[in-house]
Every structure is written in C-alpha cells, then in structure tokens.
Amino acid sequence: MLARGTESDIANAQTAIDRVENLPDNKSWAACRIWLLRMRALLTRAQGDDASYRDYRDRYLAMATSLGFEGHMQWAEAMP
C-alpha cells in the first residue's frame, strides 16, 4: 500500500497498523513491537513526516540491536 502512496492507501495502512497495535498482548510481544516500529517508520516516511520517520527508524534499529534480531538490524540500517 505504501509503495503506491495514494491517500487512501496511506489511510488504509494507518488503520491496519493501529489495529495491530491495539491487539491484546501475547507471548510474541517483542516480535509484534518490532514490526510495528518498522511499519510506523515506513508510514511516517510515506506521509512526509521526516522527524517522526527518523525517530521510528532509530527506535526500530535500537530495538533490533537490543534483541539481536540481525535481519531487522540490516533492514533498519538500510533505511535512509
């Protein structure tokens, strides 16, 4: 959705991310939270909010590093 970048695609992405964020906590909390940080970063970038994008990107990298999630670390480091 974000790659197309239409207003409705961005709104739909926002709704989907909000739904995931409001799911009840479960045993895969860390996995869910790290994906949410990545999705929020990509969403704010698509919305043109550079300050929020950098904040989410940096938090995403910090969490990936703290958890030792090497794939996520590489993805985060590749984000401009």
Coordinates of N, CA and C in Angstrom, one line a residue:
M1 N 0.8 -1.2 0.0 CA 0.0 0.0 0.0 C 0.9 1.3 0.0
L2 N 1.9 1.3 0.8 CA 2.7 2.5 1.0 C 3.5 2.7 -0.3
A3 N 3.8 1.7 -1.0 CA 4.6 1.9 -2.3 C 3.7 2.6 -3.3
R4 N 2.4 2.4 -3.4 CA 1.6 3.1 -4.3 C 1.4 4.5 -3.8
G5 N 1.3 4.7 -2.5 CA 1.3 6.1 -1.9 C 0.1 6.9 -2.1
T6 N -1.0 6.3 -2.5 CA -2.2 7.2 -2.7 C -2.7 7.5 -1.3
E7 N -3.5 8.5 -1.2 CA -4.1 9.0 0.1 C -4.8 7.9 0.8
S8 N -5.7 7.1 0.0 CA -6.4 6.1 0.6 C -5.6 4.9 1.0
D9 N -4.5 4.6 0.2 CA -3.6 3.5 0.6 C -2.9 3.9 2.0
I10 N -2.5 5.1 2.1 CA -1.8 5.5 3.3 C -2.8 5.5 4.5
A11 N -4.0 5.9 4.3 CA -5.1 5.8 5.3 C -5.4 4.4 5.7
N12 N -5.4 3.5 4.7 CA -5.7 2.1 5.0 C -4.5 1.5 5.8
A13 N -3.3 1.8 5.4 CA -2.1 1.4 6.1 C -2.1 1.8 7.6
Q14 N -2.5 3.1 7.8 CA -2.6 3.6 9.1 C -3.6 2.8 10.0
T15 N -4.8 2.5 9.4 CA -5.8 1.7 10.1 C -5.3 0.3 10.4
A16 N -4.6 -0.3 9.5 CA -4.1 -1.7 9.7 C -3.1 -1.7 10.8
I17 N -2.2 -0.7 10.8 CA -1.1 -0.6 11.9 C -1.8 -0.3 13.2
D18 N -2.8 0.6 13.3 CA -3.5 0.8 14.5 C -4.1 -0.4 15.1
R19 N -4.7 -1.2 14.2 CA -5.4 -2.5 14.6 C -4.4 -3.4 15.3
V20 N -3.2 -3.6 14.6 CA -2.2 -4.5 15.1 C -1.7 -3.9 16.5
E21 N -1.5 -2.6 16.6 CA -1.0 -2.0 17.8 C -2.0 -2.2 19.0
N22 N -3.3 -2.3 18.7 CA -4.3 -2.5 19.7 C -4.7 -3.9 20.0
L23 N -4.0 -4.9 19.4 CA -4.2 -6.3 19.7 C -3.8 -6.5 21.2
P24 N -4.5 -7.5 21.8 CA -4.1 -7.8 23.2 C -2.6 -8.4 23.2
D25 N -1.9 -8.1 24.2 CA -0.5 -8.6 24.3 C -0.5 -10.1 24.4
N26 N 0.5 -10.7 23.8 CA 0.7 -12.1 23.8 C 2.1 -12.5 24.0
K27 N 2.5 -13.7 23.8 CA 3.8 -14.2 24.1 C 4.8 -13.6 23.0
S28 N 4.3 -13.2 21.9 CA 5.2 -12.7 20.8 C 5.3 -11.2 20.8
W29 N 5.2 -10.6 22.0 CA 5.2 -9.1 22.2 C 6.4 -8.5 21.4
A30 N 7.6 -9.0 21.6 CA 8.8 -8.3 21.0 C 8.7 -8.4 19.5
A31 N 8.3 -9.5 19.0 CA 8.2 -9.6 17.5 C 7.1 -8.7 17.0
C32 N 6.0 -8.5 17.7 CA 5.0 -7.6 17.2 C 5.4 -6.2 17.3
R33 N 6.1 -5.8 18.4 CA 6.5 -4.4 18.6 C 7.6 -4.0 17.6
I34 N 8.5 -4.9 17.3 CA 9.5 -4.5 16.3 C 8.9 -4.3 14.9
W35 N 7.9 -5.2 14.5 CA 7.3 -5.0 13.3 C 6.5 -3.7 13.3
L36 N 5.8 -3.3 14.4 CA 5.1 -2.1 14.5 C 6.0 -0.9 14.3
L37 N 7.2 -0.9 14.9 CA 8.1 0.2 14.7 C 8.5 0.3 13.3
R38 N 8.8 -0.8 12.6 CA 9.1 -0.7 11.2 C 8.0 -0.1 10.4
M39 N 6.7 -0.6 10.6 CA 5.6 -0.2 9.9 C 5.3 1.3 10.1
R40 N 5.5 1.8 11.4 CA 5.3 3.2 11.7 C 6.3 4.0 11.0
A41 N 7.6 3.6 11.0 CA 8.6 4.3 10.3 C 8.3 4.5 8.8
L42 N 7.9 3.4 8.1 CA 7.5 3.4 6.7 C 6.3 4.3 6.5
L43 N 5.3 4.2 7.4 CA 4.1 5.0 7.2 C 4.5 6.5 7.3
T44 N 5.2 6.9 8.4 CA 5.5 8.3 8.5 C 6.4 8.8 7.4
R45 N 7.2 8.0 6.8 CA 8.0 8.4 5.7 C 7.1 8.6 4.5
A46 N 6.1 7.8 4.2 CA 5.2 7.9 3.2 C 4.3 9.2 3.3
Q47 N 4.1 9.6 4.6 CA 3.3 10.8 4.9 C 4.2 12.0 4.8
G48 N 5.5 11.9 4.6 CA 6.4 13.0 4.5 C 6.8 13.6 5.8
D49 N 6.6 12.9 6.9 CA 6.9 13.4 8.3 C 8.4 12.9 8.6
D50 N 9.3 13.7 8.2 CA 10.7 13.2 8.3 C 11.2 13.1 9.7
A51 N 10.8 14.0 10.6 CA 11.2 13.9 12.0 C 10.7 12.6 12.7
S52 N 9.4 12.3 12.5 CA 8.8 11.1 13.1 C 9.5 9.9 12.4
Y53 N 9.7 9.9 11.1 CA 10.3 8.8 10.4 C 11.7 8.5 11.1
R54 N 12.5 9.5 11.2 CA 13.8 9.3 11.8 C 13.7 8.7 13.3
D55 N 12.7 9.2 14.0 CA 12.5 8.7 15.4 C 12.2 7.2 15.4
Y56 N 11.2 6.9 14.5 CA 10.8 5.5 14.5 C 11.9 4.6 13.9
R57 N 12.6 5.1 12.9 CA 13.7 4.3 12.3 C 14.8 4.1 13.4
D58 N 15.1 5.1 14.2 CA 16.2 4.9 15.2 C 15.7 4.0 16.3
R59 N 14.4 4.1 16.7 CA 13.9 3.2 17.7 C 13.8 1.8 17.2
Y60 N 13.5 1.6 15.9 CA 13.5 0.3 15.3 C 14.9 -0.3 15.3
L61 N 15.9 0.4 15.0 CA 17.3 -0.1 15.0 C 17.7 -0.4 16.4
A62 N 17.4 0.5 17.4 CA 17.7 0.2 18.7 C 17.1 -1.1 19.3
M63 N 15.8 -1.3 19.0 CA 15.2 -2.5 19.5 C 15.7 -3.7 18.8
A64 N 15.9 -3.6 17.5 CA 16.5 -4.8 16.8 C 17.9 -5.1 17.3
T65 N 18.7 -4.1 17.6 CA 20.0 -4.4 18.2 C 19.9 -5.0 19.6
S66 N 19.0 -4.4 20.4 CA 18.9 -4.9 21.8 C 18.4 -6.4 21.8
L67 N 17.6 -6.8 20.8 CA 17.1 -8.1 20.8 C 18.0 -9.1 20.0
G68 N 19.0 -8.5 19.3 CA 19.9 -9.3 18.5 C 19.2 -9.8 17.2
F69 N 18.2 -9.1 16.7 CA 17.5 -9.5 15.5 C 18.2 -9.0 14.3
E70 N 19.2 -9.8 13.8 CA 20.1 -9.4 12.8 C 19.4 -9.0 11.5
G71 N 18.4 -9.7 11.1 CA 17.7 -9.3 9.9 C 17.0 -7.9 10.0
H72 N 16.4 -7.7 11.1 CA 15.8 -6.3 11.4 C 16.9 -5.3 11.5
M73 N 18.0 -5.6 12.1 CA 19.1 -4.7 12.2 C 19.6 -4.3 10.8
Q74 N 19.7 -5.2 9.9 CA 20.1 -4.9 8.5 C 19.1 -4.0 7.8
W75 N 17.8 -4.4 8.0 CA 16.7 -3.6 7.4 C 16.8 -2.1 7.9
A76 N 16.9 -2.0 9.2 CA 16.9 -0.7 9.8 C 18.1 0.1 9.4
E77 N 19.3 -0.5 9.3 CA 20.5 0.2 8.8 C 20.4 0.6 7.4
A78 N 19.6 -0.1 6.6 CA 19.4 0.3 5.2 C 18.4 1.4 5.0
M79 N 17.7 1.8 6.0 CA 16.7 2.8 5.9 C 17.4 4.2 5.9
P80 N 17.1 5.0 4.9 CA 17.9 6.3 4.8 C 17.5 7.3 6.0

